[in-house]
Amino acid sequence: MDSIVYLVPAFGIVGLLYTAWKFSWVSKQDAGNEKMQELSGYIADGAIAFLKAEWKILAYFALPTAILLAWLGNQEGPGFHSSPLIAVAFIIGAIFSATAGYIGMIVATKANVRTAEAARTSLAKALSVSFTGGSVMGMGVAGLAILGLGGLFITFYQIFAQGQALTSNEMKTAIEVLAGFSLGAESIALFARVGGGIYTKAADVGADLVGKVEAGIPEDDVRNPATIADNVGDNVGDVAGMGADLFGSYVATILATMVLGQEIEVSDNYGGFSPVLLPMLIAGVGLLASLVSTFFVRIKGETSSVQNALNTGNYLSIVITFVVSYFLVQNILPETLVLRGFSFTAMDVFYSIIVGLVVGTLMSIITEYYTAMGKRPVDSIVQKSGTGHATNIIGGLAVGMESTVLPILVLAAGIYFSYFFAGIYGVSIAAAGMMATTAMQLAIDAFGPIADNAGGIAEMSQLPSEVRERTDNLDAVGNTTAATGKGFAIASAALTSLALFAAFVGISGITQIDIYKADVLAGLFVGGMIPFIFSALCISAVGKAAMEMVNEVRRQFREIPGIMEYKAKPEYEKCVAISTEASIRQMMLPGAIALTVPVIVGFIMGPEVLGGLLAGVTVSGVLMGIFQSNAGGAWDNAKKSFEKGVLIAGETYKKGSDPHKAAVTGDTVGDPFKDTSGPSMNILIKLMSIVSLVIAPYIAKTDGKVSQVEKAPIVMKMVAKK
């Protein structure tokens, strides 16, 4: 174990070296004319301003949380296996998560204008630049995650458990302290995703409602005061937010598998550490598979399918991971393993990894079907746009609700079969297998916002029509890849949360969660409610910020003469400031819910009620995440369908027609669904599970007796009776 474990941070370093190489390549590409560079500069400056404001607020949250964790880590008691160093792990996780988003945002603001310039040459060149920008983010996120997790594991092992057995109390301390890294990563990810989502959708809604619907100008028209804020939002929400999001998911999945692996009874060549090492090694192998696969994402001509090129890279990374995982499992794990009385073999673990890869692939295919142009779901919304705004909304809601059926069946089958093969460790390693190709998934996802920004710069710079056609081609595919990325994230969150849930059950000392008990059932219902109030707060925040944006855009059209005639420049910075201030202000309450509710319920009501709460949050959150992300993606591509013209009841309708205006309304409603509340669901359910895992030792049942904390509800009942 002392030698093979060093492969883990080495994998991370390889990913970061690739990141630096491709970042340099993107930076050397032609950035276009002076006007294009000026617009790109506005976007980059706005994105940096937002991140600085966000980081300042998050520092006020992170420091007190670190102090609290240090205090908890210093407590002594039966079953307590922590240390004040958990605060250090938390801070490092938070910094790495913020850095992951920053890397993506920086390269995206460089790649957008260079993609627009590349589109002057060919579609193939534009795809090369935009996807390379996305791959910088993908490899950077995966590289940081593996380097951070592997490096800290080695450090804490040497500090606490050098030479100790896997099941020793010293090793439990090392893993418990390592959980702080995941808590820091997920905490920052939640605020980055919610804050970025509020920012981007407030700007998008304001730009659409006033610019396109009222003023009748294109979405990315230089005359629209909100257009710079809209393009900034693509970076801070869909790039920086998504980067921090999947960074947290990646780390949480590996950590949950390591926690369960620590409980496995095993005799191997690595001192019993093989079940703990395996998820980290699979992540490293997946990173290398993704790196190799990036070189196969290419097209030949103007009529080549961009979607097929991206699918080639995605499927190749999955196949390579599948093949290498077989040899990894065979050489790392012994023949027989036992976890909580469940016996399984090394091949059973490999079968579980296959289940995870299949679930991830199917989730991407299903999400693509429900959100891609030309498919039945999106076409049904297009047809309903012919009879007005209301029927468009009805059609989009129906598509979103219908889109939950197949993903849930796939997830349920994945949970069943992975458990069938290797018990709860099988479920967790299936999630690790699914997340192994995160670098490629994120590269494909980040490609979309870069292409979207490129189209905006092309429109604002008044580049030739063929340039905009090429960027629109990329952007349409980007909408679908963004939706599939969110589907992938919510599927991984479901499996990861189940693994974290199992780890929580083991550490908290409970053997079952009996929903027949009134307090547990109450916790289950409260947990099911949380994703709804969380979504309501996010959507309401977008609505409030969008109202401010709409009023500001209307004011500028009214008070600054000459905007519509290109004689005066809009005050872009005021719209950027509105989105920045509103998003920072509104993100705090949703984030506080995710962090405080598990603590309150756990310390007052005990671990079993908290388990019921987590079950409710997970089921409800997964459904809400799939519904909102797919409905929003379908509405968006229904609107884009009108750009080339659609046939409704035998008549062709294009941009500016009444059905198109109805589709714009649907897209506006779907914006906070797909980019704010929907994708935040996966972070919500994982973060609440990680918080519960961290506090589990302090609320645990010990020796079959009720702990002091658990006596609280009993005392409350006695007082009430009196």
XYZ file of C-alpha atoms in Angstrom:
722
model
C 0.000 0.000 0.000
C 2.906 2.326 0.780
C 3.941 2.304 -2.895
C 0.764 1.932 -4.967
C -1.068 4.741 -3.155
C 1.371 7.271 -4.648
C -0.088 6.498 -8.077
C -3.225 8.425 -7.046
C -1.723 11.938 -6.741
C 0.473 11.083 -9.748
C -2.689 10.647 -11.843
C -3.832 14.066 -10.638
C -0.527 15.669 -11.628
C -0.830 14.178 -15.143
C -4.288 15.721 -15.455
C -3.005 19.124 -14.340
C -0.072 18.972 -16.774
C -2.557 18.309 -19.599
C -4.593 21.254 -18.296
C -1.590 23.592 -18.474
C -0.656 22.355 -21.969
C -4.119 22.829 -23.458
C -4.644 26.132 -21.645
C -1.492 27.411 -23.320
C -2.747 26.152 -26.711
C -6.091 27.928 -26.339
C -4.367 31.164 -25.277
C -2.247 31.141 -28.451
C -5.256 30.995 -30.808
C -6.325 34.133 -32.695
C -8.625 36.298 -30.540
C -10.160 38.177 -33.470
C -10.496 41.882 -34.171
C -10.476 44.777 -31.720
C -14.264 44.815 -31.297
C -14.366 41.086 -30.465
C -11.557 41.457 -27.932
C -13.299 44.435 -26.329
C -16.517 42.451 -25.844
C -14.593 39.441 -24.562
C -12.841 41.727 -22.079
C -16.191 42.951 -20.727
C -17.278 39.335 -20.193
C -14.022 38.322 -18.500
C -14.030 41.384 -16.218
C -17.637 40.734 -15.176
C -16.921 37.087 -14.409
C -13.861 37.931 -12.303
C -15.814 40.627 -10.420
C -18.522 38.110 -9.553
C -16.071 35.457 -8.335
C -14.239 37.977 -6.129
C -17.514 39.121 -4.563
C -18.637 35.513 -4.068
C -15.337 34.390 -2.546
C -15.427 37.291 -0.084
C -18.830 36.199 1.219
C -17.830 32.519 1.279
C -14.761 33.368 3.378
C -17.133 34.690 6.070
C -18.865 31.294 5.994
C -15.799 29.069 5.697
C -13.756 30.450 8.597
C -16.431 30.057 11.340
C -17.293 26.602 9.967
C -13.629 25.593 10.129
C -13.427 26.796 13.741
C -16.539 24.760 14.631
C -15.093 21.664 12.948
C -11.809 22.122 14.810
C -13.720 22.297 18.097
C -15.725 19.174 17.282
C -12.553 17.395 16.224
C -11.064 18.099 19.641
C -13.917 16.459 21.564
C -13.405 13.109 23.241
C -15.945 10.349 23.693
C -16.879 6.783 22.753
C -16.861 6.357 18.994
C -15.210 9.761 18.385
C -12.454 9.439 15.775
C -11.634 12.930 14.627
C -9.028 15.650 15.005
C -8.816 19.437 14.739
C -7.067 18.797 11.405
C -10.528 18.212 9.923
C -10.743 22.013 9.765
C -7.588 22.097 7.633
C -9.058 19.465 5.303
C -12.254 21.525 5.078
C -10.361 24.686 4.102
C -8.288 22.817 1.500
C -11.446 21.272 0.025
C -13.074 24.703 -0.187
C -10.012 26.249 -1.849
C -9.658 23.399 -4.345
C -13.370 23.577 -5.211
C -13.172 27.334 -5.802
C -9.976 26.851 -7.841
C -11.663 24.216 -10.005
C -14.399 26.682 -10.912
C -11.870 29.465 -11.448
C -9.802 27.395 -13.897
C -12.893 26.650 -15.960
C -14.064 30.248 -15.932
C -10.690 31.653 -16.989
C -10.268 29.276 -19.926
C -13.910 29.747 -20.971
C -13.509 33.531 -21.189
C -10.436 32.992 -23.352
C -11.927 30.254 -25.527
C -15.216 32.047 -26.317
C -13.776 34.810 -28.487
C -11.253 32.432 -30.035
C -14.066 30.038 -30.963
C -15.907 32.905 -32.664
C -12.778 33.771 -34.638
C -12.172 30.091 -35.468
C -15.737 29.903 -36.832
C -14.627 32.287 -39.577
C -12.453 29.422 -40.854
C -14.556 26.281 -40.414
C -16.902 24.398 -38.124
C -14.139 21.871 -37.409
C -11.775 24.598 -36.181
C -14.498 26.147 -34.017
C -15.251 22.755 -32.433
C -11.545 22.171 -31.808
C -11.139 25.445 -29.903
C -14.379 25.228 -27.917
C -13.968 21.576 -26.939
C -10.305 22.087 -26.013
C -11.431 24.896 -23.717
C -13.932 22.504 -22.145
C -11.299 19.772 -21.773
C -9.041 22.181 -19.874
C -11.796 22.523 -17.310
C -12.583 18.798 -17.250
C -8.987 17.697 -16.714
C -8.341 20.534 -14.268
C -11.302 19.585 -12.080
C -10.494 15.852 -12.104
C -6.783 16.495 -11.614
C -7.344 18.759 -8.603
C -9.824 16.307 -7.065
C -7.532 13.274 -7.370
C -4.425 15.197 -6.320
C -6.201 16.697 -3.303
C -7.897 13.510 -2.141
C -4.903 11.245 -2.768
C -2.418 13.679 -1.286
C -4.463 14.253 1.862
C -5.110 10.524 2.281
C -1.360 9.865 2.246
C -0.732 12.780 4.632
C -3.394 11.816 7.163
C -2.417 8.142 6.988
C 1.150 9.059 7.879
C 0.049 11.427 10.656
C -2.545 9.219 12.319
C -2.250 5.596 11.181
C 1.231 4.783 9.916
C 1.613 0.993 10.212
C -1.905 0.533 11.654
C -4.577 -1.876 10.400
C -7.416 -0.665 8.206
C -10.003 -1.296 10.946
C -7.984 0.472 13.671
C -9.257 3.557 15.473
C -6.297 5.490 14.075
C -7.367 4.670 10.521
C -10.938 5.688 11.330
C -9.538 9.038 12.443
C -7.665 9.463 9.153
C -10.829 8.776 7.109
C -13.004 10.967 9.353
C -10.592 13.885 8.961
C -10.496 13.283 5.198
C -14.288 13.764 5.144
C -13.628 17.432 5.887
C -12.117 17.782 2.398
C -15.379 16.588 0.837
C -17.463 18.806 3.125
C -15.451 21.867 2.080
C -15.735 20.967 -1.606
C -19.507 20.412 -1.509
C -20.174 23.519 0.604
C -18.449 25.813 -1.876
C -20.046 23.925 -4.769
C -23.536 24.610 -3.433
C -22.986 28.354 -3.127
C -21.163 28.502 -6.471
C -23.952 26.628 -8.250
C -26.826 28.533 -6.617
C -25.142 31.946 -6.817
C -23.974 31.392 -10.381
C -27.389 30.070 -11.382
C -29.180 33.109 -9.963
C -26.714 35.406 -11.727
C -26.981 33.842 -15.163
C -30.750 33.451 -15.195
C -31.492 36.937 -13.878
C -29.452 38.334 -16.777
C -30.871 35.854 -19.302
C -34.501 36.527 -18.370
C -33.945 40.293 -18.429
C -32.220 40.135 -21.821
C -34.965 37.926 -23.293
C -38.064 39.698 -21.985
C -37.038 43.250 -22.834
C -34.606 42.725 -25.714
C -36.276 39.965 -27.727
C -39.937 40.218 -26.777
C -40.402 43.969 -26.199
C -37.691 45.613 -28.343
C -37.682 42.918 -31.044
C -33.886 42.694 -31.258
C -31.784 39.480 -31.196
C -30.798 37.954 -27.865
C -27.097 38.747 -28.283
C -27.480 42.209 -29.769
C -24.887 44.787 -28.754
C -27.758 47.240 -28.190
C -29.202 45.096 -25.379
C -27.864 46.427 -22.036
C -28.222 42.970 -20.408
C -26.369 41.020 -23.083
C -22.920 41.299 -21.433
C -24.375 40.214 -18.080
C -26.064 37.314 -19.895
C -22.765 36.159 -21.392
C -20.989 36.612 -18.057
C -23.675 34.421 -16.501
C -22.894 31.571 -18.877
C -19.406 31.484 -17.385
C -20.124 31.947 -13.686
C -23.106 29.586 -13.710
C -22.602 26.922 -16.353
C -18.793 26.855 -16.151
C -17.516 27.930 -12.710
C -20.633 26.618 -10.964
C -20.616 23.328 -12.864
C -16.881 22.886 -12.254
C -17.265 23.284 -8.494
C -20.376 21.067 -8.624
C -18.736 18.073 -10.299
C -15.562 18.572 -8.269
C -17.654 18.055 -5.147
C -19.511 15.090 -6.669
C -16.255 13.466 -7.704
C -14.728 13.780 -4.242
C -17.893 12.713 -2.387
C -18.259 9.559 -4.490
C -14.679 8.449 -3.883
C -14.871 9.306 -0.180
C -18.121 7.381 0.369
C -16.596 4.278 -1.226
C -13.472 4.642 0.920
C -15.551 4.897 4.116
C -17.414 1.691 3.250
C -14.216 0.002 2.085
C -12.746 0.579 5.527
C -15.374 -1.773 7.013
C -14.653 -4.667 4.621
C -13.101 -7.803 6.043
C -10.351 -8.690 3.595
C -6.974 -10.387 3.310
C -4.895 -9.001 0.446
C -1.399 -7.958 -0.567
C -1.931 -4.342 0.547
C -2.461 -4.744 4.267
C -6.220 -4.917 3.839
C -6.342 -1.510 2.133
C -7.389 -2.676 -1.356
C -11.123 -1.730 -1.004
C -10.063 1.787 0.074
C -7.470 2.186 -2.670
C -9.706 0.876 -5.474
C -12.054 3.914 -5.856
C -9.109 6.323 -5.976
C -7.335 4.208 -8.577
C -10.501 3.890 -10.689
C -10.817 7.685 -10.635
C -7.218 7.994 -11.816
C -7.729 5.448 -14.594
C -10.887 7.267 -15.683
C -8.965 10.533 -15.867
C -6.361 8.973 -18.173
C -9.128 7.376 -20.277
C -10.800 10.774 -20.638
C -7.486 12.404 -21.525
C -6.832 9.904 -24.327
C -10.415 10.199 -25.617
C -10.208 13.985 -26.055
C -7.967 13.449 -29.085
C -10.797 11.618 -30.886
C -13.342 14.462 -30.685
C -13.103 15.906 -34.196
C -15.129 16.411 -37.361
C -14.146 16.608 -41.028
C -16.560 18.966 -42.793
C -19.334 21.510 -42.419
C -22.034 18.834 -42.553
C -20.427 16.519 -39.982
C -22.348 15.882 -36.763
C -20.910 17.705 -33.762
C -23.043 15.571 -31.441
C -21.602 12.360 -32.895
C -18.056 13.655 -32.424
C -18.716 14.386 -28.750
C -20.430 11.021 -28.299
C -17.363 9.298 -29.785
C -15.115 10.812 -27.133
C -17.601 10.046 -24.364
C -18.168 6.400 -25.295
C -14.459 5.795 -25.914
C -13.603 7.035 -22.416
C -16.227 4.672 -20.974
C -14.899 1.684 -22.936
C -11.282 2.349 -21.893
C -12.339 2.690 -18.254
C -14.309 -0.561 -18.534
C -11.334 -2.514 -19.902
C -8.709 -1.132 -17.522
C -11.002 -1.529 -14.491
C -11.144 -5.275 -15.117
C -7.374 -5.659 -14.810
C -7.295 -3.224 -11.888
C -9.902 -5.172 -9.896
C -8.275 -8.509 -10.684
C -4.852 -7.327 -9.519
C -5.907 -5.245 -6.504
C -8.735 -7.122 -4.792
C -8.544 -10.601 -3.255
C -10.940 -13.354 -4.297
C -13.402 -12.890 -1.406
C -14.567 -9.830 0.537
C -17.140 -9.431 3.340
C -19.015 -6.249 4.329
C -21.598 -6.304 7.137
C -22.100 -10.030 6.670
C -22.488 -9.780 2.864
C -19.889 -11.884 1.028
C -18.846 -11.084 -2.536
C -15.952 -11.606 -4.938
C -13.597 -9.372 -6.901
C -15.558 -10.133 -10.090
C -18.752 -9.047 -8.318
C -17.085 -5.692 -7.711
C -16.186 -5.472 -11.407
C -19.789 -6.262 -12.363
C -20.911 -3.401 -10.113
C -18.508 -1.050 -11.908
C -20.064 -2.152 -15.211
C -23.503 -1.349 -13.762
C -22.305 2.188 -12.907
C -20.896 2.757 -16.400
C -24.118 1.472 -17.998
C -26.295 3.658 -15.746
C -24.238 6.748 -16.632
C -24.437 5.970 -20.353
C -28.188 5.337 -20.271
C -28.825 8.526 -18.297
C -26.974 10.532 -20.959
C -28.919 8.846 -23.792
C -32.298 9.364 -22.089
C -31.555 13.005 -21.248
C -30.407 13.652 -24.821
C -33.681 12.178 -26.112
C -35.833 14.431 -23.920
C -33.903 17.648 -24.615
C -32.494 17.409 -28.171
C -33.978 19.225 -31.169
C -35.790 16.993 -33.629
C -36.853 14.458 -30.995
C -40.496 13.834 -30.036
C -40.469 15.629 -26.634
C -39.057 18.922 -27.959
C -41.179 18.720 -31.115
C -44.299 18.318 -28.965
C -43.503 21.619 -27.211
C -42.899 23.284 -30.578
C -46.313 22.163 -31.817
C -48.030 23.396 -28.645
C -46.406 26.814 -29.156
C -48.720 27.216 -32.158
C -51.702 27.768 -29.862
C -50.078 30.205 -27.474
C -47.973 30.772 -24.388
C -50.104 28.720 -21.999
C -50.054 25.539 -24.080
C -46.276 25.878 -24.483
C -45.924 25.966 -20.695
C -48.260 23.000 -20.295
C -46.289 21.012 -22.873
C -42.941 21.751 -21.211
C -44.188 20.771 -17.751
C -45.575 17.508 -19.154
C -42.277 16.684 -20.869
C -40.335 17.400 -17.676
C -42.575 15.164 -15.577
C -42.554 12.374 -18.151
C -38.770 12.557 -18.347
C -38.433 11.319 -14.745
C -39.812 7.844 -15.513
C -36.995 6.193 -17.476
C -34.128 7.735 -15.435
C -35.692 6.585 -12.170
C -36.215 3.068 -13.536
C -32.584 3.021 -14.698
C -31.398 4.256 -11.297
C -33.559 1.735 -9.471
C -32.195 -1.079 -11.641
C -28.655 0.191 -11.095
C -29.102 0.222 -7.311
C -30.679 -3.259 -7.338
C -28.080 -4.963 -9.512
C -25.030 -3.279 -7.992
C -26.282 -4.299 -4.537
C -27.034 -7.794 -5.837
C -23.421 -8.202 -6.911
C -21.453 -6.594 -4.070
C -23.832 -5.298 -1.433
C -23.721 -1.671 -0.388
C -20.049 -1.496 -1.462
C -21.282 -2.469 -4.933
C -23.652 0.521 -5.018
C -20.838 2.821 -3.989
C -18.274 1.414 -6.429
C -20.926 1.654 -9.181
C -21.124 5.383 -8.448
C -17.314 5.556 -8.562
C -17.372 3.777 -11.933
C -19.940 6.225 -13.257
C -17.941 9.217 -12.010
C -14.635 7.844 -13.347
C -15.109 9.641 -16.673
C -16.042 12.949 -15.021
C -13.206 14.713 -16.856
C -14.753 13.847 -20.238
C -18.300 14.553 -19.053
C -17.255 17.981 -17.826
C -15.286 18.730 -21.001
C -18.422 18.034 -23.049
C -20.566 20.070 -20.661
C -18.250 23.114 -20.555
C -18.062 23.118 -24.356
C -21.688 24.343 -24.442
C -21.302 27.693 -22.589
C -18.134 28.433 -24.575
C -20.034 27.911 -27.844
C -22.934 30.006 -26.521
C -20.580 32.885 -25.672
C -18.909 32.550 -29.076
C -22.286 32.990 -30.752
C -22.996 36.044 -28.627
C -19.674 37.653 -29.515
C -20.235 36.857 -33.196
C -23.682 38.508 -33.047
C -22.499 41.582 -31.151
C -19.472 41.984 -33.435
C -21.723 41.686 -36.502
C -19.597 38.936 -38.038
C -20.722 37.329 -41.322
C -23.840 35.129 -41.221
C -21.923 31.900 -41.859
C -19.957 32.493 -38.632
C -23.156 32.734 -36.632
C -24.515 29.630 -38.350
C -21.488 27.661 -37.214
C -21.653 28.942 -33.642
C -25.409 28.272 -33.565
C -24.695 24.707 -34.662
C -22.307 24.309 -31.735
C -24.670 26.094 -29.346
C -27.634 23.847 -30.191
C -25.535 20.775 -29.420
C -24.240 22.550 -26.306
C -27.779 22.898 -24.947
C -28.197 19.140 -25.192
C -24.778 18.352 -23.713
C -25.499 20.729 -20.819
C -28.719 18.845 -20.114
C -27.003 15.446 -20.345
C -24.287 16.683 -17.991
C -26.935 17.626 -15.440
C -28.600 14.232 -15.880
C -25.242 12.568 -15.288
C -24.676 14.683 -12.167
C -28.067 13.901 -10.613
C -27.673 10.162 -11.335
C -24.258 10.119 -9.676
C -25.695 12.089 -6.760
C -28.388 9.446 -6.213
C -25.873 6.594 -6.038
C -23.355 8.624 -4.044
C -25.978 9.726 -1.516
C -26.996 6.123 -1.005
C -23.359 5.211 -0.322
C -22.959 8.182 2.052
C -26.229 7.149 3.684
C -24.880 3.618 4.256
C -21.669 5.053 5.719
C -23.724 7.309 8.022
C -25.765 4.322 9.231
C -22.592 2.418 10.088
C -20.918 5.282 11.967
C -24.080 6.413 13.793
C -24.645 2.913 15.193
C -28.204 2.378 13.951
C -29.155 -0.942 12.374
C -32.386 0.102 10.677
C -34.646 3.077 10.016
C -38.209 2.187 10.964
C -40.672 4.473 9.169
C -43.453 3.010 11.318
C -42.156 5.250 14.109
C -43.939 8.602 14.129
C -40.813 10.723 14.517
C -38.984 8.891 11.703
C -41.999 9.215 9.410
C -42.173 12.918 10.254
C -38.488 13.228 9.329
C -39.176 11.451 6.039
C -41.902 13.959 5.125
C -39.813 16.951 6.161
C -36.950 15.629 4.044
C -39.258 15.249 1.048
C -40.326 18.875 1.466
C -36.831 20.399 1.563
C -36.102 20.168 -2.215
C -39.377 22.022 -2.845
C -38.655 24.938 -0.520
C -35.042 24.978 -1.753
C -36.263 25.191 -5.374
C -38.818 27.832 -4.446
C -36.139 30.029 -2.884
C -33.858 29.635 -5.921
C -36.621 30.361 -8.460
C -37.926 33.271 -6.393
C -34.406 34.702 -6.220
C -34.147 34.543 -10.015
C -37.536 36.246 -10.300
C -36.565 39.098 -7.971
C -33.216 39.669 -9.659
C -34.833 39.428 -13.111
C -37.362 42.133 -12.168
C -34.501 44.470 -11.246
C -32.792 43.605 -14.533
C -35.926 44.195 -16.604
C -36.497 47.598 -14.996
C -32.874 48.597 -15.601
C -32.931 47.550 -19.267
C -36.216 49.392 -19.818
C -34.745 52.486 -18.127
C -31.734 52.492 -20.416
C -33.861 52.104 -23.543
C -36.019 54.961 -22.294
C -33.393 57.383 -20.956
C -30.365 56.835 -23.224
C -31.236 58.094 -26.697
C -29.546 56.490 -29.670
C -29.143 52.939 -28.325
C -31.409 51.430 -30.962
C -29.611 53.354 -33.724
C -26.134 52.210 -32.557
C -25.315 55.840 -31.698
C -24.978 55.301 -27.938
C -23.418 52.504 -25.906
C -25.578 50.869 -23.216
C -24.405 50.893 -19.601
C -23.457 47.218 -19.458
C -21.725 47.517 -16.084
C -24.967 48.433 -14.293
C -26.642 45.215 -15.462
C -23.570 43.226 -14.428
C -23.705 44.856 -10.972
C -27.410 43.999 -10.562
C -26.814 40.314 -11.280
C -23.737 40.199 -9.038
C -25.374 41.853 -6.026
C -28.643 39.930 -6.359
C -26.990 36.534 -6.697
C -24.658 37.078 -3.714
C -27.551 38.293 -1.575
C -30.027 35.578 -2.526
C -27.759 32.503 -2.379
C -27.297 32.537 1.394
C -30.678 31.196 2.575
C -30.812 28.111 0.298
C -27.245 27.290 1.311
C -28.059 27.687 5.001
C -30.906 25.168 4.703
C -28.632 22.455 3.333
C -25.991 23.001 6.015
C -28.071 23.551 9.153
C -31.098 21.245 8.828
C -29.121 17.966 9.265
C -27.318 19.431 12.292
C -30.539 20.595 13.952
C -32.448 17.369 13.284
C -29.498 15.136 14.176
C -28.668 16.744 17.517
C -32.293 17.190 18.622
C -34.052 14.123 17.224
C -31.209 11.592 16.891
C -29.670 9.545 14.084
C -32.701 7.459 13.091
C -34.887 10.520 12.459
C -31.991 12.119 10.571
C -31.824 8.944 8.467
C -35.497 9.343 7.603
C -34.858 12.979 6.671
C -31.999 11.986 4.338
C -34.147 9.332 2.641
C -36.863 11.903 1.937
C -34.392 14.503 0.650
C -32.693 12.003 -1.659
C -35.834 10.633 -3.333
C -37.560 13.999 -3.665
C -34.366 15.791 -4.728
C -33.537 13.309 -7.491
C -37.037 13.585 -8.947
C -37.046 17.377 -8.745
C -33.578 17.607 -10.290
C -34.448 15.427 -13.288
C -37.816 17.107 -13.832
C -36.513 20.674 -13.715
C -33.315 20.128 -15.716
C -35.042 18.235 -18.531
C -38.057 20.552 -18.716
C -35.774 23.586 -18.956
C -33.553 21.961 -21.578
C -36.551 20.952 -23.687
C -38.048 24.461 -23.507
C -34.709 25.970 -24.546
C -34.310 23.785 -27.631
C -37.968 24.238 -28.549
C -37.229 27.960 -28.775
C -34.073 27.352 -30.809
C -36.020 25.168 -33.243
C -37.658 28.312 -34.627
C -34.320 29.722 -35.808
C -34.369 27.422 -38.831
C -38.137 27.439 -39.163
C -40.696 24.885 -37.935
C -43.847 23.453 -39.479
C -46.997 23.839 -37.376
C -50.344 22.777 -38.835
C -48.937 22.980 -42.365
C -47.509 26.505 -41.968
C -43.862 27.485 -41.450
C -43.006 29.770 -38.503
C -39.663 31.446 -37.775
C -38.155 33.907 -35.306
C -40.445 36.814 -34.495
C -43.671 34.901 -35.125
C -46.330 34.473 -32.430
C -45.454 30.793 -31.843
C -41.812 31.831 -31.453
C -42.803 34.409 -28.827
C -44.667 31.662 -26.961
C -41.524 29.511 -27.132
C -39.474 32.418 -25.721
C -41.865 32.573 -22.772
C -41.433 28.845 -22.190
C -37.660 29.169 -22.382
C -37.786 32.043 -19.878
C -39.809 29.927 -17.432
C -37.406 27.022 -17.937
C -34.253 29.086 -17.397
C -34.235 28.922 -13.566
C -35.395 25.290 -13.786
C -32.421 24.078 -15.822
C -29.672 26.384 -14.615
C -30.467 27.267 -10.996
C -32.749 25.034 -8.947
C -32.570 21.835 -11.044
C -28.799 21.298 -11.069
C -28.565 22.423 -7.436
C -30.557 19.379 -6.336
C -27.629 16.994 -6.684
C -25.438 19.187 -4.463
C -28.254 19.589 -1.932
C -28.741 15.859 -1.372
C -25.001 15.095 -1.277
C -24.144 18.002 1.019
C -26.825 17.053 3.534
C -25.527 13.467 3.510
C -21.922 14.607 4.040
C -22.904 16.934 6.898
C -24.749 14.000 8.479
C -21.697 11.779 8.021
C -19.431 14.322 9.733
C -21.725 14.722 12.772
C -22.582 10.997 12.940
C -20.042 10.160 15.692
C -21.485 12.877 17.929
C -25.091 11.667 17.696
C -24.346 7.937 17.519
C -25.931 5.175 19.585
C -23.248 3.459 21.658
C -23.493 -0.030 23.194
C -27.180 -0.134 22.470
C -27.847 2.782 24.827
C -29.377 6.142 24.017
C -26.769 8.894 23.911
C -27.136 12.140 25.828
C -28.058 13.952 22.633
C -30.802 11.437 21.880
C -32.401 12.035 25.262
C -33.462 15.486 24.047
C -36.699 14.368 22.326
C -37.561 12.200 25.352
C -37.170 15.177 27.674
C -39.228 17.326 25.280
C -42.058 14.764 25.385
C -41.973 14.665 29.198
C -42.122 18.445 29.409
C -45.007 18.544 26.949
C -46.902 15.920 28.979
C -46.400 17.900 32.193
